[in-house]
Amino acid sequence: MNKYSKIGFFIFILLGSIFLFFKKNYLFGCILLLLSLIPIFLIFRNEFLLLSFFKIRNKDMKGLKKYLRYIKNPKSQLTKNQIAYYYFLNGILYSENNIFKSENYMKKALDLGLKFNQNIAIAKLNLAIASLSKGNKKRAELLLLEAKKMDVSGLLQNQIKTIKMKMKKINTGNINKPNPYVRRKF
């Protein structure tokens, strides 16, 4: 259900509530007035995003994919902030299978603006992993540093340390190997 139909549903219920107040049926008028707040809540908190967050909390990636598929057109169904979290959740979903697709989703989420520092840190960590897999160590180090700054609660310390260890192994592994693109002088 897109956000405009939710607004229409809210107006319809509100008009029904006002009608019941004019008919001196205050009990049902109050009940309908309270029920009219549900569509307004669902405009600012999309039901499928809420269910997706519950699924990711339980680490159920199949359920996450199922609920994200219900959002067909994010621009008409979600607000700007919700679109950022839609892309963020898609980035998390594809981070295990397709890191480059995940990178695109995380970039979109950061561009639209994630609210919480922890989510920004997770997005930057995924971008660092994608940069490292492309071979761009400088950008990966920069993104890891930004992720470490944003990780206020320290939940990502172990992941950041592991990635730094992998970066060091990559550096030491290439020291003794000759560069195949350099011409040898005879």
PDB file of C-alpha atoms in Angstrom, residues 16-150:
ATOM      1  CA  GLY A  16     -16.311   8.706   9.904  1.00  0.00           C
ATOM      2  CA  SER A  17     -15.201   9.643  13.405  1.00  0.00           C
ATOM      3  CA  ILE A  18     -16.387  13.240  12.971  1.00  0.00           C
ATOM      4  CA  PHE A  19     -19.712  11.986  11.641  1.00  0.00           C
ATOM      5  CA  LEU A  20     -20.160   9.806  14.729  1.00  0.00           C
ATOM      6  CA  PHE A  21     -19.369  12.777  16.982  1.00  0.00           C
ATOM      7  CA  PHE A  22     -22.116  14.810  15.264  1.00  0.00           C
ATOM      8  CA  LYS A  23     -24.542  11.905  15.788  1.00  0.00           C
ATOM      9  CA  LYS A  24     -23.693  12.059  19.529  1.00  0.00           C
ATOM     10  CA  ASN A  25     -22.116   8.591  19.461  1.00  0.00           C
ATOM     11  CA  TYR A  26     -18.980   9.587  21.368  1.00  0.00           C
ATOM     12  CA  LEU A  27     -17.713   6.104  22.221  1.00  0.00           C
ATOM     13  CA  PHE A  28     -17.468   4.882  18.625  1.00  0.00           C
ATOM     14  CA  GLY A  29     -16.268   8.312  17.532  1.00  0.00           C
ATOM     15  CA  CYS A  30     -13.324   8.080  19.960  1.00  0.00           C
ATOM     16  CA  ILE A  31     -12.584   4.511  18.897  1.00  0.00           C
ATOM     17  CA  LEU A  32     -12.513   5.510  15.225  1.00  0.00           C
ATOM     18  CA  LEU A  33     -10.389   8.548  16.071  1.00  0.00           C
ATOM     19  CA  LEU A  34      -7.825   6.281  17.738  1.00  0.00           C
ATOM     20  CA  LEU A  35      -7.994   3.818  14.835  1.00  0.00           C
ATOM     21  CA  SER A  36      -7.286   6.646  12.402  1.00  0.00           C
ATOM     22  CA  LEU A  37      -3.841   7.027  13.972  1.00  0.00           C
ATOM     23  CA  ILE A  38      -2.784   3.580  12.706  1.00  0.00           C
ATOM     24  CA  PRO A  39      -2.477   4.615   9.019  1.00  0.00           C
ATOM     25  CA  ILE A  40      -0.527   7.716  10.068  1.00  0.00           C
ATOM     26  CA  PHE A  41       1.857   5.518  12.066  1.00  0.00           C
ATOM     27  CA  LEU A  42       2.251   3.217   9.067  1.00  0.00           C
ATOM     28  CA  ILE A  43       3.154   6.149   6.821  1.00  0.00           C
ATOM     29  CA  PHE A  44       6.185   6.992   8.948  1.00  0.00           C
ATOM     30  CA  ARG A  45       6.972   3.385   9.897  1.00  0.00           C
ATOM     31  CA  ASN A  46       6.381   1.109   6.931  1.00  0.00           C
ATOM     32  CA  GLU A  47       5.017  -2.272   7.983  1.00  0.00           C
ATOM     33  CA  PHE A  48       7.286  -4.258   5.672  1.00  0.00           C
ATOM     34  CA  LEU A  49      10.399  -2.447   6.872  1.00  0.00           C
ATOM     35  CA  LEU A  50       9.386  -3.133  10.473  1.00  0.00           C
ATOM     36  CA  LEU A  51       8.927  -6.822   9.687  1.00  0.00           C
ATOM     37  CA  SER A  52      12.275  -6.816   7.848  1.00  0.00           C
ATOM     38  CA  PHE A  53      14.029  -5.420  10.904  1.00  0.00           C
ATOM     39  CA  PHE A  54      12.476  -8.157  13.042  1.00  0.00           C
ATOM     40  CA  LYS A  55      13.704 -10.784  10.573  1.00  0.00           C
ATOM     41  CA  ILE A  56      17.234  -9.377  10.472  1.00  0.00           C
ATOM     42  CA  ARG A  57      17.276  -9.310  14.259  1.00  0.00           C
ATOM     43  CA  ASN A  58      16.615 -13.057  14.201  1.00  0.00           C
ATOM     44  CA  LYS A  59      19.159 -13.481  11.357  1.00  0.00           C
ATOM     45  CA  ASP A  60      16.485 -14.879   9.056  1.00  0.00           C
ATOM     46  CA  MET A  61      17.713 -13.826   5.611  1.00  0.00           C
ATOM     47  CA  LYS A  62      14.938 -15.671   3.764  1.00  0.00           C
ATOM     48  CA  GLY A  63      12.303 -13.777   5.727  1.00  0.00           C
ATOM     49  CA  LEU A  64      14.188 -10.527   5.144  1.00  0.00           C
ATOM     50  CA  LYS A  65      14.199 -11.136   1.406  1.00  0.00           C
ATOM     51  CA  LYS A  66      10.499 -12.029   1.492  1.00  0.00           C
ATOM     52  CA  TYR A  67       9.441  -8.801   3.198  1.00  0.00           C
ATOM     53  CA  LEU A  68      11.734  -6.595   1.130  1.00  0.00           C
ATOM     54  CA  ARG A  69      10.152  -8.044  -2.020  1.00  0.00           C
ATOM     55  CA  TYR A  70       6.768  -6.664  -0.940  1.00  0.00           C
ATOM     56  CA  ILE A  71       8.122  -3.169  -1.491  1.00  0.00           C
ATOM     57  CA  LYS A  72       7.752  -2.891  -5.255  1.00  0.00           C
ATOM     58  CA  ASN A  73       8.262   0.857  -5.710  1.00  0.00           C
ATOM     59  CA  PRO A  74      10.200   2.378  -2.798  1.00  0.00           C
ATOM     60  CA  LYS A  75       9.714   5.973  -3.937  1.00  0.00           C
ATOM     61  CA  SER A  76       5.920   5.792  -3.785  1.00  0.00           C
ATOM     62  CA  GLN A  77       5.637   3.514  -0.764  1.00  0.00           C
ATOM     63  CA  LEU A  78       8.307   4.970   1.527  1.00  0.00           C
ATOM     64  CA  THR A  79       9.486   8.294   2.841  1.00  0.00           C
ATOM     65  CA  LYS A  80      13.036   9.488   2.095  1.00  0.00           C
ATOM     66  CA  ASN A  81      14.460   8.180   5.365  1.00  0.00           C
ATOM     67  CA  GLN A  82      12.713   4.836   4.883  1.00  0.00           C
ATOM     68  CA  ILE A  83      14.161   4.548   1.380  1.00  0.00           C
ATOM     69  CA  ALA A  84      17.638   4.857   2.920  1.00  0.00           C
ATOM     70  CA  TYR A  85      16.891   1.963   5.272  1.00  0.00           C
ATOM     71  CA  TYR A  86      15.349  -0.032   2.423  1.00  0.00           C
ATOM     72  CA  TYR A  87      18.636   0.225   0.533  1.00  0.00           C
ATOM     73  CA  PHE A  88      20.565  -0.475   3.758  1.00  0.00           C
ATOM     74  CA  LEU A  89      18.625  -3.707   4.354  1.00  0.00           C
ATOM     75  CA  ASN A  90      19.118  -4.753   0.719  1.00  0.00           C
ATOM     76  CA  GLY A  91      22.839  -4.085   1.150  1.00  0.00           C
ATOM     77  CA  ILE A  92      22.930  -6.345   4.181  1.00  0.00           C
ATOM     78  CA  LEU A  93      20.941  -8.995   2.316  1.00  0.00           C
ATOM     79  CA  TYR A  94      23.364  -9.070  -0.618  1.00  0.00           C
ATOM     80  CA  SER A  95      26.534  -8.664   1.479  1.00  0.00           C
ATOM     81  CA  GLU A  96      26.956 -12.437   1.773  1.00  0.00           C
ATOM     82  CA  ASN A  97      26.332 -13.325  -1.881  1.00  0.00           C
ATOM     83  CA  ASN A  98      27.163 -10.350  -4.091  1.00  0.00           C
ATOM     84  CA  ILE A  99      29.465  -7.777  -2.498  1.00  0.00           C
ATOM     85  CA  PHE A 100      29.352  -5.439  -5.507  1.00  0.00           C
ATOM     86  CA  LYS A 101      25.549  -5.277  -5.497  1.00  0.00           C
ATOM     87  CA  SER A 102      25.735  -4.719  -1.757  1.00  0.00           C
ATOM     88  CA  GLU A 103      28.186  -1.876  -2.347  1.00  0.00           C
ATOM     89  CA  ASN A 104      25.722  -0.112  -4.656  1.00  0.00           C
ATOM     90  CA  TYR A 105      22.911  -0.413  -2.128  1.00  0.00           C
ATOM     91  CA  MET A 106      25.100   0.830   0.728  1.00  0.00           C
ATOM     92  CA  LYS A 107      26.229   3.849  -1.307  1.00  0.00           C
ATOM     93  CA  LYS A 108      22.598   4.731  -2.030  1.00  0.00           C
ATOM     94  CA  ALA A 109      21.713   4.336   1.644  1.00  0.00           C
ATOM     95  CA  LEU A 110      24.538   6.627   2.734  1.00  0.00           C
ATOM     96  CA  ASP A 111      23.635   9.190   0.079  1.00  0.00           C
ATOM     97  CA  LEU A 112      20.015   9.296   1.216  1.00  0.00           C
ATOM     98  CA  GLY A 113      21.067   9.550   4.855  1.00  0.00           C
ATOM     99  CA  LEU A 114      21.012   6.891   7.522  1.00  0.00           C
ATOM    100  CA  LYS A 115      20.095   8.222  10.948  1.00  0.00           C
ATOM    101  CA  PHE A 116      22.003   6.124  13.434  1.00  0.00           C
ATOM    102  CA  ASN A 117      25.786   6.048  13.781  1.00  0.00           C
ATOM    103  CA  GLN A 118      25.831   2.262  14.138  1.00  0.00           C
ATOM    104  CA  ASN A 119      24.066   1.814  10.799  1.00  0.00           C
ATOM    105  CA  ILE A 120      26.457   4.251   9.136  1.00  0.00           C
ATOM    106  CA  ALA A 121      29.369   2.284  10.584  1.00  0.00           C
ATOM    107  CA  ILE A 122      27.978  -0.997   9.211  1.00  0.00           C
ATOM    108  CA  ALA A 123      27.495   0.574   5.781  1.00  0.00           C
ATOM    109  CA  LYS A 124      31.041   1.974   5.742  1.00  0.00           C
ATOM    110  CA  LEU A 125      32.416  -1.392   6.868  1.00  0.00           C
ATOM    111  CA  ASN A 126      30.657  -3.121   3.965  1.00  0.00           C
ATOM    112  CA  LEU A 127      31.987  -0.472   1.577  1.00  0.00           C
ATOM    113  CA  ALA A 128      35.496  -1.062   2.951  1.00  0.00           C
ATOM    114  CA  ILE A 129      35.178  -4.791   2.302  1.00  0.00           C
ATOM    115  CA  ALA A 130      34.015  -4.078  -1.255  1.00  0.00           C
ATOM    116  CA  SER A 131      36.912  -1.670  -1.829  1.00  0.00           C
ATOM    117  CA  LEU A 132      39.371  -4.217  -0.490  1.00  0.00           C
ATOM    118  CA  SER A 133      37.973  -6.894  -2.777  1.00  0.00           C
ATOM    119  CA  LYS A 134      38.464  -4.517  -5.715  1.00  0.00           C
ATOM    120  CA  GLY A 135      42.066  -3.951  -4.614  1.00  0.00           C
ATOM    121  CA  ASN A 136      41.686  -0.349  -3.448  1.00  0.00           C
ATOM    122  CA  LYS A 137      43.492  -0.519  -0.083  1.00  0.00           C
ATOM    123  CA  LYS A 138      43.704   3.237   0.488  1.00  0.00           C
ATOM    124  CA  ARG A 139      39.965   3.701   0.187  1.00  0.00           C
ATOM    125  CA  ALA A 140      39.366   0.608   2.340  1.00  0.00           C
ATOM    126  CA  GLU A 141      41.632   2.003   5.084  1.00  0.00           C
ATOM    127  CA  LEU A 142      39.839   5.348   4.933  1.00  0.00           C
ATOM    128  CA  LEU A 143      36.416   3.699   5.171  1.00  0.00           C
ATOM    129  CA  LEU A 144      37.577   1.485   8.044  1.00  0.00           C
ATOM    130  CA  LEU A 145      38.768   4.560   9.910  1.00  0.00           C
ATOM    131  CA  GLU A 146      35.410   6.265   9.368  1.00  0.00           C
ATOM    132  CA  ALA A 147      33.574   3.117  10.453  1.00  0.00           C
ATOM    133  CA  LYS A 148      35.677   2.957  13.620  1.00  0.00           C
ATOM    134  CA  LYS A 149      34.794   6.586  14.408  1.00  0.00           C
ATOM    135  CA  MET A 150      31.081   5.950  13.883  1.00  0.00           C
TER     136      MET A 150
END
